[in-house]
XYZ file of C-alpha atoms in Angstrom:
303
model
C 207.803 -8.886 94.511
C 209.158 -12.532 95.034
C 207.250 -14.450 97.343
C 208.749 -17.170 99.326
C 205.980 -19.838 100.938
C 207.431 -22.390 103.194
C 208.573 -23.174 107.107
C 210.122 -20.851 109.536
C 210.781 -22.433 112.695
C 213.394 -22.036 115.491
C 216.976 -23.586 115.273
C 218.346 -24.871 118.766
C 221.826 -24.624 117.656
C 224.838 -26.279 119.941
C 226.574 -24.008 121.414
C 228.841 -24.473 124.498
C 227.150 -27.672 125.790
C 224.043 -26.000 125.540
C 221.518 -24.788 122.958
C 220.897 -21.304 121.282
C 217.616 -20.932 119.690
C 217.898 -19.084 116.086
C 215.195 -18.235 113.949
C 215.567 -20.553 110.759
C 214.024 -22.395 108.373
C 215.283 -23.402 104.447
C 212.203 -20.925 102.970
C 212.519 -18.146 105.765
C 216.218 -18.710 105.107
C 216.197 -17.288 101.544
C 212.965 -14.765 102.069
C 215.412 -13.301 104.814
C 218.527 -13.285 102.469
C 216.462 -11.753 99.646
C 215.213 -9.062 102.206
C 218.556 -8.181 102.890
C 220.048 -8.100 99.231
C 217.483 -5.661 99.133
C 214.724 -7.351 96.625
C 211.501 -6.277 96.901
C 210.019 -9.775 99.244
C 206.988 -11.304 100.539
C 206.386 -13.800 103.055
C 203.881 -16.276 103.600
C 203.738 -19.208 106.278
C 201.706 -19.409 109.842
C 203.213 -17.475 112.357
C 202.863 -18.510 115.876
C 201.511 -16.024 118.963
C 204.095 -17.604 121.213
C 207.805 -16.085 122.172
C 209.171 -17.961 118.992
C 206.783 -16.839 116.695
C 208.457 -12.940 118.150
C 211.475 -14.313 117.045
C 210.717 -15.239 114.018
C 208.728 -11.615 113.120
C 212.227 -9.635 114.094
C 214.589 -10.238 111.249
C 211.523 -10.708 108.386
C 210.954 -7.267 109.545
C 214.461 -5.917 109.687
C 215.547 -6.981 106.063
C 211.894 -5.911 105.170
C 210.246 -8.485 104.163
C 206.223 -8.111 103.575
C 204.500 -10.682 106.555
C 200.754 -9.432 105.433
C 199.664 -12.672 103.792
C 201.407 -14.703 107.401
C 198.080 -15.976 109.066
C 198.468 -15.686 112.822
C 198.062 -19.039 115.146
C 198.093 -19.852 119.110
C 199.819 -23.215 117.939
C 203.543 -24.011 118.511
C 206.359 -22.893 116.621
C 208.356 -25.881 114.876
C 211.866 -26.668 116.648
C 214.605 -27.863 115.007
C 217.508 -29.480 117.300
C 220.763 -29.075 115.405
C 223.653 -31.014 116.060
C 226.851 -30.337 114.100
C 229.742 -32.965 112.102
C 232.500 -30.858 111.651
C 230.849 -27.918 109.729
C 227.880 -29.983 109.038
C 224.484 -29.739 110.043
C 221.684 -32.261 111.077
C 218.668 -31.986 112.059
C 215.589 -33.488 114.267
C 212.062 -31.797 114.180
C 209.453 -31.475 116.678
C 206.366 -30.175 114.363
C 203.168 -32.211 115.092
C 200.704 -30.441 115.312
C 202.762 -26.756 114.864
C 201.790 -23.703 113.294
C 203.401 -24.256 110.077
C 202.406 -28.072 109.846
C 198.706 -27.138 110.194
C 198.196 -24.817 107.301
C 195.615 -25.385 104.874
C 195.063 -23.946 101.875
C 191.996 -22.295 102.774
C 193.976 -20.243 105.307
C 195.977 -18.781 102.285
C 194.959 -15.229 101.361
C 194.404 -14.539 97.564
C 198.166 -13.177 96.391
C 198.473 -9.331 96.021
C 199.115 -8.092 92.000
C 202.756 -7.021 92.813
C 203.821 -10.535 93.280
C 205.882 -11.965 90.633
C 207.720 -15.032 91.122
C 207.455 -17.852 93.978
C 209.957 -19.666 95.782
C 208.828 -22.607 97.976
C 210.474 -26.068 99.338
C 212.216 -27.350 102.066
C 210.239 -29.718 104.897
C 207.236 -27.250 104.113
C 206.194 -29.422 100.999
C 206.241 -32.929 103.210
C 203.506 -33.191 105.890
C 199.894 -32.423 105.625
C 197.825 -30.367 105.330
C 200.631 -28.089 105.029
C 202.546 -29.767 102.183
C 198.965 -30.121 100.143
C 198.450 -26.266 100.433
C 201.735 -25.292 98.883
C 201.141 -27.647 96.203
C 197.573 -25.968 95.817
C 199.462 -23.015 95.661
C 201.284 -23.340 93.068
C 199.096 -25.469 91.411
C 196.733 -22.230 91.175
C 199.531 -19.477 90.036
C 202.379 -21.733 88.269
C 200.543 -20.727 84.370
C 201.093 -17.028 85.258
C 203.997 -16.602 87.743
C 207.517 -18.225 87.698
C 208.099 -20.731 90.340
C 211.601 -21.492 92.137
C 211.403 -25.441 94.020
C 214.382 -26.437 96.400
C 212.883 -29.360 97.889
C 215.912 -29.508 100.531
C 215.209 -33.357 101.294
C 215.480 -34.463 105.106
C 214.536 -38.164 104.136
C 214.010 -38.580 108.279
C 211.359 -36.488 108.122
C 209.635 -38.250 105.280
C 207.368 -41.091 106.516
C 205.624 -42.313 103.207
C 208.665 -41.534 100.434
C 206.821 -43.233 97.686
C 203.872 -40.205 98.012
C 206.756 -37.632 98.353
C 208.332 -38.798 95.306
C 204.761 -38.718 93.729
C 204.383 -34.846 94.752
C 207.855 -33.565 93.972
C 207.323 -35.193 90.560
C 204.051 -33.420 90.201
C 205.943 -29.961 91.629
C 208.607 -30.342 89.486
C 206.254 -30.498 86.559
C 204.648 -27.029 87.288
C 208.219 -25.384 88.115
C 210.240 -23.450 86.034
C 213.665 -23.659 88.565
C 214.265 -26.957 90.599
C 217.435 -26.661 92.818
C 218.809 -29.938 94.030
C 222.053 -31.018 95.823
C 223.687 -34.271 95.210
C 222.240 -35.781 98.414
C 218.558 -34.673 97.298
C 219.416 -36.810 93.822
C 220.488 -39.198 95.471
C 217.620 -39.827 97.612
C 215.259 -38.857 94.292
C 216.622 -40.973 92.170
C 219.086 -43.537 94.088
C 219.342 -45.849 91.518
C 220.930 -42.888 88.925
C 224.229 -41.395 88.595
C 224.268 -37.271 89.311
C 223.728 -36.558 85.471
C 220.878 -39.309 84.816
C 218.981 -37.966 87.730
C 219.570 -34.254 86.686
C 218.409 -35.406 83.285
C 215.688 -37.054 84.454
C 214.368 -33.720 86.697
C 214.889 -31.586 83.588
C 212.061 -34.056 81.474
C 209.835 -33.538 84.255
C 208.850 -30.073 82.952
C 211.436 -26.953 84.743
C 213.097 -24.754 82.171
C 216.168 -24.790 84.622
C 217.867 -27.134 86.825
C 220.530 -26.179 89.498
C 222.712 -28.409 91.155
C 225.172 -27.889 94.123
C 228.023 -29.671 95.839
C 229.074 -27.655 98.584
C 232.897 -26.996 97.669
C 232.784 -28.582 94.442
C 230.347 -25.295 93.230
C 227.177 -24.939 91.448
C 225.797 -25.944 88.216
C 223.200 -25.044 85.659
C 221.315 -27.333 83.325
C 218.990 -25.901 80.741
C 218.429 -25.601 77.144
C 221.472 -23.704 76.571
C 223.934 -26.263 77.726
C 225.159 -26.814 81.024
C 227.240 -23.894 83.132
C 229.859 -24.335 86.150
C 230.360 -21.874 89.173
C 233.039 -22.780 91.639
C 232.304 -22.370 95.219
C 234.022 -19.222 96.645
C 237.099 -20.106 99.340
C 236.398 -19.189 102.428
C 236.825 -20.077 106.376
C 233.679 -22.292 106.798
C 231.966 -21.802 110.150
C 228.668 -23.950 109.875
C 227.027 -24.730 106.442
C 223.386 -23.548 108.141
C 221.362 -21.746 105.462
C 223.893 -21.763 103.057
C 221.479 -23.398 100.426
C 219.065 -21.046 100.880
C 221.051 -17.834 100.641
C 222.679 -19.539 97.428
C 218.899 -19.807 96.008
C 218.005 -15.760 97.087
C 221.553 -15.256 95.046
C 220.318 -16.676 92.022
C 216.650 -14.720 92.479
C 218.046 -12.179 93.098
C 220.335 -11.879 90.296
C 217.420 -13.204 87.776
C 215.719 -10.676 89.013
C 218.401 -7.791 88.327
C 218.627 -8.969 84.831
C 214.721 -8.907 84.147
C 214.809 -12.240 83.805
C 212.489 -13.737 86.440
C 209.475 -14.314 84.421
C 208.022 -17.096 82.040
C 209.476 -15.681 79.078
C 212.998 -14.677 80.664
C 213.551 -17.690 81.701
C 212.576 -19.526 78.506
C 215.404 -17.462 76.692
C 218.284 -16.840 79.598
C 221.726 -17.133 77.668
C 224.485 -18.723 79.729
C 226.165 -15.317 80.353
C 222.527 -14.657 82.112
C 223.037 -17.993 83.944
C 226.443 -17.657 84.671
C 225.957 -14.191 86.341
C 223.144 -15.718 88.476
C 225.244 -18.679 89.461
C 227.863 -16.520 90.614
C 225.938 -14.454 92.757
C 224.409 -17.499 94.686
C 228.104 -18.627 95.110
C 228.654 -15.375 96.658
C 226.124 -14.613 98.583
C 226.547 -18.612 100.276
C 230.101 -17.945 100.491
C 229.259 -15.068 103.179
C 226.880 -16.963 105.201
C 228.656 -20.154 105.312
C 231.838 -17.898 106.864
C 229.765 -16.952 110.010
C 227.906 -19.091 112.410
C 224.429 -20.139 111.968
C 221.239 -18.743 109.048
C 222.936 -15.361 108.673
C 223.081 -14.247 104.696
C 224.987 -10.986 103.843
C 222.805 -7.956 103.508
C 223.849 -5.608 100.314
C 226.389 -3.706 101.437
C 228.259 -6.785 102.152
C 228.020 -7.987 98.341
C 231.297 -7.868 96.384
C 231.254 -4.569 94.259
């Protein structure tokens, strides 16, 4: 079972001069997507008692994801006001003090034996307390269970970036998959090119590094060399959650090939990588053609 630890919140998306509220976040995102490529999922972030945190519950349950280890709060769910550039999407939080923001490590149940792997990132790893209990974590499992980062950067939401820097490094160190775009290089490393900074991540301590670019695809960086996946062509309706489905892709596939453990990983060949690449692609390629943080479910998948 792949667990994915990180924010869900609400997305108040634009929508005829007004706002529709979507249930979102980058790590709900892909435990939602994995849910519905039918892998075996568990969840694990504060849910809130209030009408949101309702919203939230509905699709973790209908792609059948596991919400036992999600503690249960009175606090406020996270918002997330979206406005849109074209196809692309911004975003301005209002989390003090919200359900997510205000989990401690304490509050995080010992893990069940059936999970396997853990995915965590997005806006989840900034703030505390929240950020420090993720890091505790993974700090506690990373020797024993594989462990997928996509920091998804929203530098606006980062008050102190010198102590962010200083805890992705640390993250990155006890990761065995760190997925960055060319934005979150560029705001990790702004005074290196794309391939210094990519370098750079891989002597940190992951086994794997993936990079996107939106149309210009996906790549992989590991031991075996480097590997290319172009992005699929399709009729883009908003880019929301298209990261995250990409990253319950490449799980997903990983997974398929009984490769998403310590020792897989360590000896993945690049038809292993390619394969996993390419299901990402795919799996974006679906969400990105439909309005809003809604990845394919299995039947969907190309054949």
């Amino acid at each position: 079972m792949i667990l994915c630890a990180g924010e869900s919140l609400i997305d108040m998306v634009p929508e005829q001069g007004s706002f529709r509220a979507l249930p979102g976040g980058s790590v709900y995102n892909t435990a939602i997507a994995l849910g519905r490529l039918d892998e075996t999922t568990s969840y694990l972030w504060p849910i809130s008692r209030d009408a949101f945190g309702k919203m939230l519950l509905g699709p973790l349950t209908e792609a059948g994801v596991d919400t036992s280890l999600c503690p249960r709060t009175d606090r406020l769910t996270t918002l997330a006001v979206v406005t849109l550039t074209g196809t692309e999407a911004r975003y301005s939080f209002y989390d003090e003090g919200s359900a997510g923001r205000m989990l401690h490590a304490q509050d995080i149940p010992p893990l069940p034996t059936g999970i396997s792997a853990i995915f965590a990132g997005g806006i989840s790893l900034v703030p505390d307390p929240c950020g420090a209990a993720v890091e505790s974590l993974i700090e506690r499992h990373h020797q024993t269970l594989p462990v997928m980062l996509d920091p998804n950067i929203r530098p606006f939401f980062i008050p102190d970036p010198a102590a962010y820097r200083a805890r992705l490094a640390r993250l990155m160190a006890m990761s065995d998959i760190v997925k960055l775009s060319a934005d979150d290089l560029a705001w990790l490393c702004p005074d290196l090119s794309d391939d210094e900074a990519t370098t750079w991540v891989l002597s940190q301590g992951p086994k794997i590094v993936l990079r996107t670019g939106g149309e210009s695809g996906a790549r992989a960086f590991w031991h075996g060399g480097t590997i290319s996946a172009p992005a699929i062509r399709t009729t883009v309706a908003d880019t929301i959650g298209a990261g995250d489905t990409f990253n319950a892709g490449v799980l997903a596939s990983l997974r398929r090939q009984n490769l998403l453990t310590k020792s897989g990983l360590a000896r993945i060949s690049p038809a292993g990588m390619q394969a996993a690449l390419t299901l990402g692609a795919q799996a974006a390629a679906i969400t990105v053609s439909r309005p809003g943080a809604n990845p394919p479910w299995a039947h969907e998948m190309p054949a």
